[in-house]
mmCIF file of C-alpha atoms in Angstrom:
data_model
loop_
_atom_site.group_PDB
_atom_site.id
_atom_site.type_symbol
_atom_site.label_atom_id
_atom_site.label_comp_id
_atom_site.label_asym_id
_atom_site.label_seq_id
_atom_site.Cartn_x
_atom_site.Cartn_y
_atom_site.Cartn_z
ATOM 1 C CA MET C 1 307.014 248.827 38.875
ATOM 2 C CA THR C 2 304.927 248.883 35.849
ATOM 3 C CA GLY C 3 303.885 245.279 35.072
ATOM 4 C CA ALA C 4 303.217 243.828 31.601
ATOM 5 C CA PRO C 5 299.874 244.283 30.301
ATOM 6 C CA LEU C 6 297.548 241.398 31.072
ATOM 7 C CA PRO C 7 296.633 239.208 27.902
ATOM 8 C CA GLU C 8 292.991 239.524 26.782
ATOM 9 C CA PRO C 9 291.033 236.443 27.498
ATOM 10 C CA ALA C 10 290.759 234.319 24.388
ATOM 11 C CA VAL C 11 287.421 234.288 22.806
ATOM 12 C CA SER C 12 286.215 230.875 21.690
ATOM 13 C CA PRO C 13 284.997 230.738 18.188
ATOM 14 C CA THR C 14 281.263 230.477 17.935
ATOM 15 C CA ALA C 15 279.805 227.094 16.615
ATOM 16 C CA THR C 16 279.074 228.603 13.324
ATOM 17 C CA GLU C 17 282.726 229.831 12.951
ATOM 18 C CA ALA C 18 284.074 226.604 14.045
ATOM 19 C CA GLY C 19 282.158 224.827 11.283
ATOM 20 C CA VAL C 20 279.898 223.055 13.760
ATOM 21 C CA PRO C 21 276.039 223.701 13.242
ATOM 22 C CA SER C 22 274.549 225.656 15.820
ATOM 23 C CA THR C 23 271.959 224.181 18.019
ATOM 24 C CA ALA C 24 270.844 227.207 19.704
ATOM 25 C CA ARG C 25 267.941 227.577 17.206
ATOM 26 C CA THR C 26 265.619 224.768 17.616
ATOM 27 C CA SER C 27 265.553 222.768 14.422
ATOM 28 C CA ARG C 28 262.213 222.204 12.541
ATOM 29 C CA PRO C 29 261.077 218.625 12.723
ATOM 30 C CA ARG C 30 261.718 216.738 9.614
ATOM 31 C CA TRP C 31 258.013 215.688 9.011
ATOM 32 C CA ARG C 32 256.847 219.528 9.449
ATOM 33 C CA GLU C 33 259.713 220.441 6.906
ATOM 34 C CA THR C 34 258.686 217.828 4.515
ATOM 35 C CA LEU C 35 255.085 219.102 4.622
ATOM 36 C CA VAL C 36 256.116 222.772 4.155
ATOM 37 C CA LEU C 37 258.351 221.765 1.110
ATOM 38 C CA LEU C 38 255.545 219.856 -0.408
ATOM 39 C CA ALA C 39 253.088 222.701 -0.084
ATOM 40 C CA ARG C 40 255.614 224.658 -1.980
ATOM 41 C CA ASN C 41 255.191 222.508 -5.144
ATOM 42 C CA PRO C 42 251.954 223.814 -6.288
ATOM 43 C CA THR C 43 251.115 220.532 -8.402
ATOM 44 C CA ALA C 44 251.579 218.263 -5.436
ATOM 45 C CA ALA C 45 249.565 220.615 -3.156
ATOM 46 C CA VAL C 46 246.659 220.586 -5.672
ATOM 47 C CA ALA C 47 246.771 216.712 -5.967
ATOM 48 C CA ALA C 48 246.974 216.408 -2.173
ATOM 49 C CA THR C 49 243.952 218.654 -1.771
ATOM 50 C CA VAL C 50 241.915 216.777 -4.300
ATOM 51 C CA LEU C 51 242.732 213.389 -2.837
ATOM 52 C CA LEU C 52 241.843 214.835 0.799
ATOM 53 C CA LEU C 53 238.397 215.972 -0.652
ATOM 54 C CA ILE C 54 238.008 212.491 -2.171
ATOM 55 C CA ALA C 55 238.878 210.772 1.195
ATOM 56 C CA LEU C 56 236.549 212.867 3.008
ATOM 57 C CA MET C 57 233.889 212.214 0.269
ATOM 58 C CA ALA C 58 234.380 208.441 0.819
ATOM 59 C CA VAL C 59 234.317 208.868 4.743
ATOM 60 C CA PHE C 60 231.036 210.918 4.756
ATOM 61 C CA ASP C 61 229.554 209.046 1.719
ATOM 62 C CA GLU C 62 226.028 208.440 3.034
ATOM 63 C CA THR C 63 225.810 211.995 4.240
ATOM 64 C CA LEU C 64 226.855 213.694 1.004
ATOM 65 C CA ALA C 65 224.933 211.540 -1.222
ATOM 66 C CA PRO C 66 221.737 212.911 -2.492
ATOM 67 C CA SER C 67 219.954 209.534 -2.428
ATOM 68 C CA GLY C 68 220.682 205.727 -1.614
ATOM 69 C CA PRO C 69 222.693 203.929 -4.087
ATOM 70 C CA ASN C 70 219.969 201.587 -4.949
ATOM 71 C CA GLU C 71 216.918 203.731 -5.021
ATOM 72 C CA ILE C 72 215.095 202.956 -8.050
ATOM 73 C CA ALA C 73 212.826 205.369 -9.925
ATOM 74 C CA VAL C 74 211.899 203.729 -13.260
ATOM 75 C CA GLU C 75 210.097 206.812 -14.498
ATOM 76 C CA ASP C 76 213.389 208.762 -14.147
ATOM 77 C CA ARG C 77 215.520 206.166 -16.036
ATOM 78 C CA LEU C 78 218.427 207.555 -18.475
ATOM 79 C CA GLN C 79 217.748 211.156 -17.416
ATOM 80 C CA PRO C 80 220.586 213.310 -18.804
ATOM 81 C CA PRO C 81 222.617 215.410 -16.179
ATOM 82 C CA SER C 82 220.324 218.235 -14.709
ATOM 83 C CA LEU C 83 219.807 220.345 -11.567
ATOM 84 C CA GLU C 84 217.813 217.597 -9.925
ATOM 85 C CA HIS C 85 220.577 214.846 -11.117
ATOM 86 C CA PRO C 86 223.714 216.688 -11.562
ATOM 87 C CA PHE C 87 225.324 213.268 -13.077
ATOM 88 C CA GLY C 88 222.174 211.923 -14.471
ATOM 89 C CA THR C 89 220.463 208.598 -13.798
ATOM 90 C CA ASP C 90 221.031 205.053 -14.940
ATOM 91 C CA ASP C 91 218.833 202.528 -16.515
ATOM 92 C CA LEU C 92 217.140 201.742 -13.380
ATOM 93 C CA GLY C 93 216.648 205.567 -12.441
ATOM 94 C CA ARG C 94 219.283 205.504 -9.744
ATOM 95 C CA ASP C 95 221.072 208.869 -9.140
ATOM 96 C CA ILE C 96 224.626 208.651 -10.708
ATOM 97 C CA LEU C 97 226.147 211.093 -8.483
ATOM 98 C CA SER C 98 225.074 209.207 -5.380
ATOM 99 C CA ARG C 99 226.613 205.958 -6.715
ATOM 100 C CA VAL C 100 229.850 207.778 -7.608
ATOM 101 C CA VAL C 101 230.006 209.133 -4.207
ATOM 102 C CA LEU C 102 229.330 205.954 -2.246
ATOM 103 C CA GLY C 103 231.636 204.109 -4.818
ATOM 104 C CA ALA C 104 234.562 206.262 -3.581
ATOM 105 C CA ALA C 105 234.367 204.324 -0.179
ATOM 106 C CA VAL C 106 234.516 200.938 -1.865
ATOM 107 C CA SER C 107 237.240 201.831 -4.325
ATOM 108 C CA LEU C 108 239.485 203.673 -1.814
ATOM 109 C CA ARG C 109 238.937 201.116 1.043
ATOM 110 C CA VAL C 110 240.068 198.354 -1.408
ATOM 111 C CA GLY C 111 243.156 200.328 -2.676
ATOM 112 C CA PHE C 112 244.336 201.148 0.940
ATOM 113 C CA LEU C 113 243.803 197.596 2.387
ATOM 114 C CA ALA C 114 245.762 196.268 -0.758
ATOM 115 C CA VAL C 115 248.550 198.504 -0.454
ATOM 116 C CA ALA C 116 248.790 198.096 3.444
ATOM 117 C CA PHE C 117 249.057 194.486 3.003
ATOM 118 C CA ALA C 118 251.800 194.668 0.159
ATOM 119 C CA LEU C 119 253.591 197.167 2.129
ATOM 120 C CA VAL C 120 253.920 195.343 5.383
ATOM 121 C CA VAL C 121 254.707 191.958 3.694
ATOM 122 C CA GLY C 122 256.930 193.361 0.880
ATOM 123 C CA ALA C 123 258.875 195.605 3.119
ATOM 124 C CA LEU C 124 259.523 192.812 5.474
ATOM 125 C CA ILE C 125 260.702 190.562 2.913
ATOM 126 C CA GLY C 126 262.963 193.130 1.423
ATOM 127 C CA LEU C 127 264.225 194.315 4.768
ATOM 128 C CA LEU C 128 265.266 190.752 5.592
ATOM 129 C CA ALA C 129 266.828 190.020 2.261
ATOM 130 C CA GLY C 130 268.819 193.271 1.894
ATOM 131 C CA PHE C 131 270.098 193.150 5.517
ATOM 132 C CA TYR C 132 271.156 189.565 5.822
ATOM 133 C CA GLY C 133 271.806 188.886 2.128
ATOM 134 C CA CYS C 134 273.439 185.442 1.341
ATOM 135 C CA TRP C 135 271.026 182.698 1.148
ATOM 136 C CA VAL C 136 268.323 184.565 2.743
ATOM 137 C CA ASP C 137 268.297 186.874 -0.007
ATOM 138 C CA ASP C 138 268.508 184.289 -2.480
ATOM 139 C CA VAL C 139 265.549 182.415 -1.157
ATOM 140 C CA LEU C 140 263.208 185.340 -0.622
ATOM 141 C CA MET C 141 264.037 187.140 -3.903
ATOM 142 C CA ARG C 142 263.662 184.169 -6.127
ATOM 143 C CA PHE C 143 260.251 183.668 -4.677
ATOM 144 C CA MET C 144 259.578 187.222 -5.494
ATOM 145 C CA ASP C 145 260.698 186.693 -9.029
ATOM 146 C CA ILE C 146 258.373 183.895 -9.422
ATOM 147 C CA LEU C 147 255.417 186.213 -8.511
ATOM 148 C CA PHE C 148 256.852 188.700 -10.944
ATOM 149 C CA ALA C 149 256.722 186.185 -13.813
ATOM 150 C CA PHE C 150 252.906 186.247 -13.710
ATOM 151 C CA PRO C 151 251.145 189.101 -15.307
ATOM 152 C CA ALA C 152 249.551 191.501 -12.818
ATOM 153 C CA VAL C 153 246.063 191.010 -13.835
ATOM 154 C CA LEU C 154 246.322 187.376 -14.298
ATOM 155 C CA LEU C 155 247.879 186.803 -11.041
ATOM 156 C CA ALA C 156 244.834 188.698 -9.273
ATOM 157 C CA ILE C 157 242.403 186.859 -11.382
ATOM 158 C CA ALA C 158 243.997 183.513 -10.365
ATOM 159 C CA VAL C 159 243.600 184.593 -6.610
ATOM 160 C CA LEU C 160 240.037 185.610 -7.125
ATOM 161 C CA ALA C 161 239.297 182.266 -8.712
ATOM 162 C CA VAL C 162 240.506 180.379 -5.880
ATOM 163 C CA ARG C 163 239.131 182.838 -3.197
ATOM 164 C CA GLY C 164 235.891 183.836 -4.891
ATOM 165 C CA PRO C 165 234.786 187.477 -5.931
ATOM 166 C CA GLY C 166 234.236 190.206 -3.382
ATOM 167 C CA SER C 167 235.745 193.376 -1.976
ATOM 168 C CA GLY C 168 237.897 191.665 0.529
ATOM 169 C CA ASN C 169 239.152 189.121 -1.803
ATOM 170 C CA THR C 170 239.887 191.753 -4.337
ATOM 171 C CA ALA C 171 242.171 193.809 -1.769
ATOM 172 C CA LEU C 172 243.916 190.557 -0.920
ATOM 173 C CA ALA C 173 244.474 189.678 -4.802
ATOM 174 C CA ILE C 174 245.852 193.205 -5.584
ATOM 175 C CA GLY C 175 248.041 193.210 -2.391
ATOM 176 C CA ILE C 176 249.505 189.919 -3.427
ATOM 177 C CA VAL C 177 250.315 191.395 -6.733
ATOM 178 C CA TYR C 178 252.329 194.422 -5.310
ATOM 179 C CA VAL C 179 254.136 192.452 -2.711
ATOM 180 C CA PRO C 180 256.998 191.663 -5.073
ATOM 181 C CA VAL C 181 257.339 195.496 -6.012
ATOM 182 C CA PHE C 182 257.796 196.628 -2.355
ATOM 183 C CA ALA C 183 260.064 193.725 -1.654
ATOM 184 C CA ARG C 184 262.371 194.903 -4.520
ATOM 185 C CA VAL C 185 262.254 198.659 -3.541
ATOM 186 C CA THR C 186 262.869 197.944 -0.048
ATOM 187 C CA ARG C 187 265.767 195.657 -0.775
ATOM 188 C CA ALA C 188 267.616 198.033 -3.027
ATOM 189 C CA SER C 189 267.189 200.757 -0.546
ATOM 190 C CA VAL C 190 268.432 198.533 2.484
ATOM 191 C CA LEU C 191 271.312 197.562 0.387
ATOM 192 C CA GLY C 192 272.543 201.214 -0.017
ATOM 193 C CA VAL C 193 272.039 201.812 3.914
ATOM 194 C CA ARG C 194 273.494 198.808 5.657
ATOM 195 C CA GLU C 195 277.070 199.599 4.839
ATOM 196 C CA GLU C 196 276.791 203.203 6.051
ATOM 197 C CA VAL C 197 279.316 204.288 8.674
ATOM 198 C CA TYR C 198 276.573 204.877 11.362
ATOM 199 C CA VAL C 199 275.115 201.276 10.888
ATOM 200 C CA ARG C 200 278.734 199.891 11.044
ATOM 201 C CA ALA C 201 279.672 201.913 14.068
ATOM 202 C CA SER C 202 276.404 200.644 15.856
ATOM 203 C CA ARG C 203 277.227 197.101 14.896
ATOM 204 C CA SER C 204 280.765 197.562 16.386
ATOM 205 C CA VAL C 205 279.477 198.561 19.846
ATOM 206 C CA GLY C 206 277.222 195.598 20.062
ATOM 207 C CA ALA C 207 273.859 196.723 18.872
ATOM 208 C CA SER C 208 271.492 193.779 18.026
ATOM 209 C CA ASP C 209 270.150 193.221 14.641
ATOM 210 C CA TRP C 210 266.635 194.215 15.702
ATOM 211 C CA ARG C 211 268.104 197.584 16.824
ATOM 212 C CA LEU C 212 269.844 198.192 13.675
ATOM 213 C CA LEU C 213 266.992 197.316 11.578
ATOM 214 C CA THR C 214 264.310 199.518 13.566
ATOM 215 C CA ARG C 215 266.667 202.456 14.531
ATOM 216 C CA HIS C 216 269.019 202.749 11.753
ATOM 217 C CA VAL C 217 268.343 200.819 8.446
ATOM 218 C CA LEU C 218 264.495 201.073 8.153
ATOM 219 C CA PRO C 219 264.112 204.882 8.991
ATOM 220 C CA ASN C 220 266.890 205.805 6.644
ATOM 221 C CA ALA C 221 265.515 203.303 3.750
ATOM 222 C CA ALA C 222 261.965 204.795 3.977
ATOM 223 C CA PRO C 223 261.854 207.662 1.518
ATOM 224 C CA PRO C 224 261.834 205.203 -1.557
ATOM 225 C CA ILE C 225 259.192 203.052 0.208
ATOM 226 C CA ILE C 226 256.824 206.146 0.968
ATOM 227 C CA VAL C 227 257.050 207.326 -2.739
ATOM 228 C CA GLN C 228 256.225 203.628 -3.882
ATOM 229 C CA THR C 229 253.224 203.635 -1.565
ATOM 230 C CA SER C 230 251.743 206.618 -3.255
ATOM 231 C CA VAL C 231 252.436 205.201 -6.834
ATOM 232 C CA SER C 232 251.031 201.859 -5.835
ATOM 233 C CA LEU C 233 247.739 203.535 -4.374
ATOM 234 C CA ALA C 234 246.996 204.850 -7.833
ATOM 235 C CA PHE C 235 247.552 201.378 -9.461
ATOM 236 C CA ALA C 236 245.341 199.695 -6.724
ATOM 237 C CA VAL C 237 242.549 201.898 -7.463
ATOM 238 C CA LEU C 238 242.960 201.268 -11.095
ATOM 239 C CA ALA C 239 243.362 197.384 -10.494
ATOM 240 C CA GLU C 240 240.129 197.503 -8.373
ATOM 241 C CA ALA C 241 238.128 199.150 -11.233
ATOM 242 C CA ALA C 242 239.685 196.707 -13.808
ATOM 243 C CA LEU C 243 238.564 193.557 -11.715
ATOM 244 C CA SER C 244 235.156 195.081 -10.896
ATOM 245 C CA PHE C 245 234.761 195.820 -14.667
ATOM 246 C CA LEU C 246 235.315 192.223 -15.318
ATOM 247 C CA GLY C 247 232.958 191.152 -12.710
ATOM 248 C CA LEU C 248 235.417 189.665 -10.240
ATOM 249 C CA GLY C 249 235.751 192.699 -7.803
ATOM 250 C CA THR C 250 232.728 194.405 -5.879
ATOM 251 C CA GLN C 251 229.491 192.572 -6.735
ATOM 252 C CA PRO C 252 226.166 194.331 -7.678
ATOM 253 C CA PRO C 253 224.090 196.098 -6.410
ATOM 254 C CA ASN C 254 226.945 197.732 -4.353
ATOM 255 C CA PRO C 255 228.307 200.665 -6.260
ATOM 256 C CA SER C 256 232.085 200.564 -7.358
ATOM 257 C CA TRP C 257 233.398 202.828 -10.026
ATOM 258 C CA GLY C 258 234.681 199.845 -12.178
ATOM 259 C CA LEU C 259 231.233 198.031 -11.897
ATOM 260 C CA MET C 260 229.498 201.318 -12.976
ATOM 261 C CA LEU C 261 231.858 201.389 -16.062
ATOM 262 C CA ALA C 262 230.767 197.877 -16.843
ATOM 263 C CA GLU C 263 227.300 198.632 -16.334
ATOM 264 C CA GLY C 264 227.298 201.806 -18.649
ATOM 265 C CA ARG C 265 229.150 199.975 -21.332
ATOM 266 C CA GLY C 266 225.885 198.884 -22.933
ATOM 267 C CA PHE C 267 224.536 202.344 -23.081
ATOM 268 C CA ILE C 268 227.492 204.291 -24.119
ATOM 269 C CA ASP C 269 225.742 205.594 -27.354
ATOM 270 C CA LEU C 270 222.511 206.228 -25.743
ATOM 271 C CA ALA C 271 223.417 207.673 -22.445
ATOM 272 C CA TRP C 272 227.149 208.668 -22.409
ATOM 273 C CA TRP C 273 226.962 209.938 -18.566
ATOM 274 C CA LEU C 274 226.580 206.496 -17.290
ATOM 275 C CA ALA C 275 230.380 205.722 -17.924
ATOM 276 C CA PHE C 276 231.810 209.156 -18.164
ATOM 277 C CA PHE C 277 231.371 210.233 -14.572
ATOM 278 C CA PRO C 278 232.589 207.028 -12.959
ATOM 279 C CA GLY C 279 235.487 206.996 -15.407
ATOM 280 C CA MET C 280 236.377 210.528 -14.609
ATOM 281 C CA ALA C 281 236.412 209.691 -10.896
ATOM 282 C CA ILE C 282 239.013 206.804 -11.610
ATOM 283 C CA PHE C 283 241.022 209.227 -13.814
ATOM 284 C CA LEU C 284 241.081 211.948 -11.324
ATOM 285 C CA THR C 285 242.002 209.674 -8.298
ATOM 286 C CA VAL C 286 244.761 207.881 -10.136
ATOM 287 C CA LEU C 287 246.231 211.102 -11.588
ATOM 288 C CA CYS C 288 246.390 212.846 -8.256
ATOM 289 C CA PHE C 289 248.066 209.847 -6.501
ATOM 290 C CA ASN C 290 250.677 210.039 -9.453
ATOM 291 C CA LEU C 291 251.191 213.709 -9.046
ATOM 292 C CA LEU C 292 251.587 213.413 -5.464
ATOM 293 C CA GLY C 293 254.064 210.586 -5.696
ATOM 294 C CA ASP C 294 256.153 212.736 -7.846
ATOM 295 C CA GLY C 295 256.146 215.628 -5.419
ATOM 296 C CA LEU C 296 257.007 213.278 -2.586
ATOM 297 C CA ARG C 297 259.889 211.752 -4.726
ATOM 298 C CA ASP C 298 261.232 215.308 -5.045
ATOM 299 C CA VAL C 299 260.788 216.275 -1.448
ATOM 300 C CA LEU C 300 262.272 212.992 -0.004
ATOM 301 C CA ASP C 301 265.378 212.928 -2.431
ATOM 302 C CA PRO C 302 268.378 214.713 -0.208
ATOM 303 C CA ARG C 303 269.700 216.472 -3.313
ATOM 304 C CA GLN C 304 266.287 217.854 -4.441
ATOM 305 C CA ARG C 305 265.329 218.649 -0.810
ATOM 306 C CA THR C 306 268.443 220.703 -0.203
ATOM 307 C CA LEU C 307 267.788 222.680 -3.526
ATOM 308 C CA MET C 308 264.098 223.351 -2.576
ATOM 309 C CA ALA C 309 264.964 224.322 1.044
ATOM 310 C CA GLY C 310 267.585 226.677 -0.330
ATOM 311 C CA SER C 311 265.351 228.202 -2.898
ATOM 312 C CA GLY C 312 262.685 228.908 -0.161
ATOM 313 C CA ARG C 313 264.772 230.968 1.932
#
């Protein structure tokens, strides 16, 4: 007896055919993909490279500086740029290149400390205000509005008037000025994340507020905060230079780009290089931080990220 042909075994569709993303290929870590996409942006890549060089210059300042910041040589005073002194000398014969190199450490240290303080305090305030809402949001954000009511430089001067001049107090003053900025950016980002499906699902299975904040809300609200950090670093360096220019920041004889601008102001007609080179150092640093912030904004934006990832294939 001839039996009926056996049915062919059913072949299950592949993950790709079923519309489910395949996990056979190991996916690239998100941070590595972010660096690759950032490197594809030539403007952001050049800005990041320049900032890395400036940071290395600040770390190895004493090794790279041709001479000490306060080595006085009266016989060489107000020498124009030359092979011996590429950036010239000031009214006391001090090498401008050495003071610019050593001033990078002061300016960047104050900028990073100020932004770190503002990031921690402001992000915490914005996280609590956006997540809990109600009276917590009202109290915290009204206090931020009070700080916003003061002009930035005036608020920093008021803090320095109480605390006294100096690099540490300058970092604290600038940090207090930028706390409301980080609070508002964090709050706005958290408000858009806290009602997402995955947050409500985690809350429904009994996840604690701490777990929701640290595992779901903060990581997904981080991209705007990262971009704001890069932009705030530019303004922090600029604010430090402004306060030092006014005599409220770094005190002489310590080198600082803003202080060097103030010292070269009286010789602008006689020796242009005294103010030109520290001014160019401020300009280049602030410009690169802003360009890097623009690149990070494009890379961390989901729509732009998808377009950039698709165009690179």
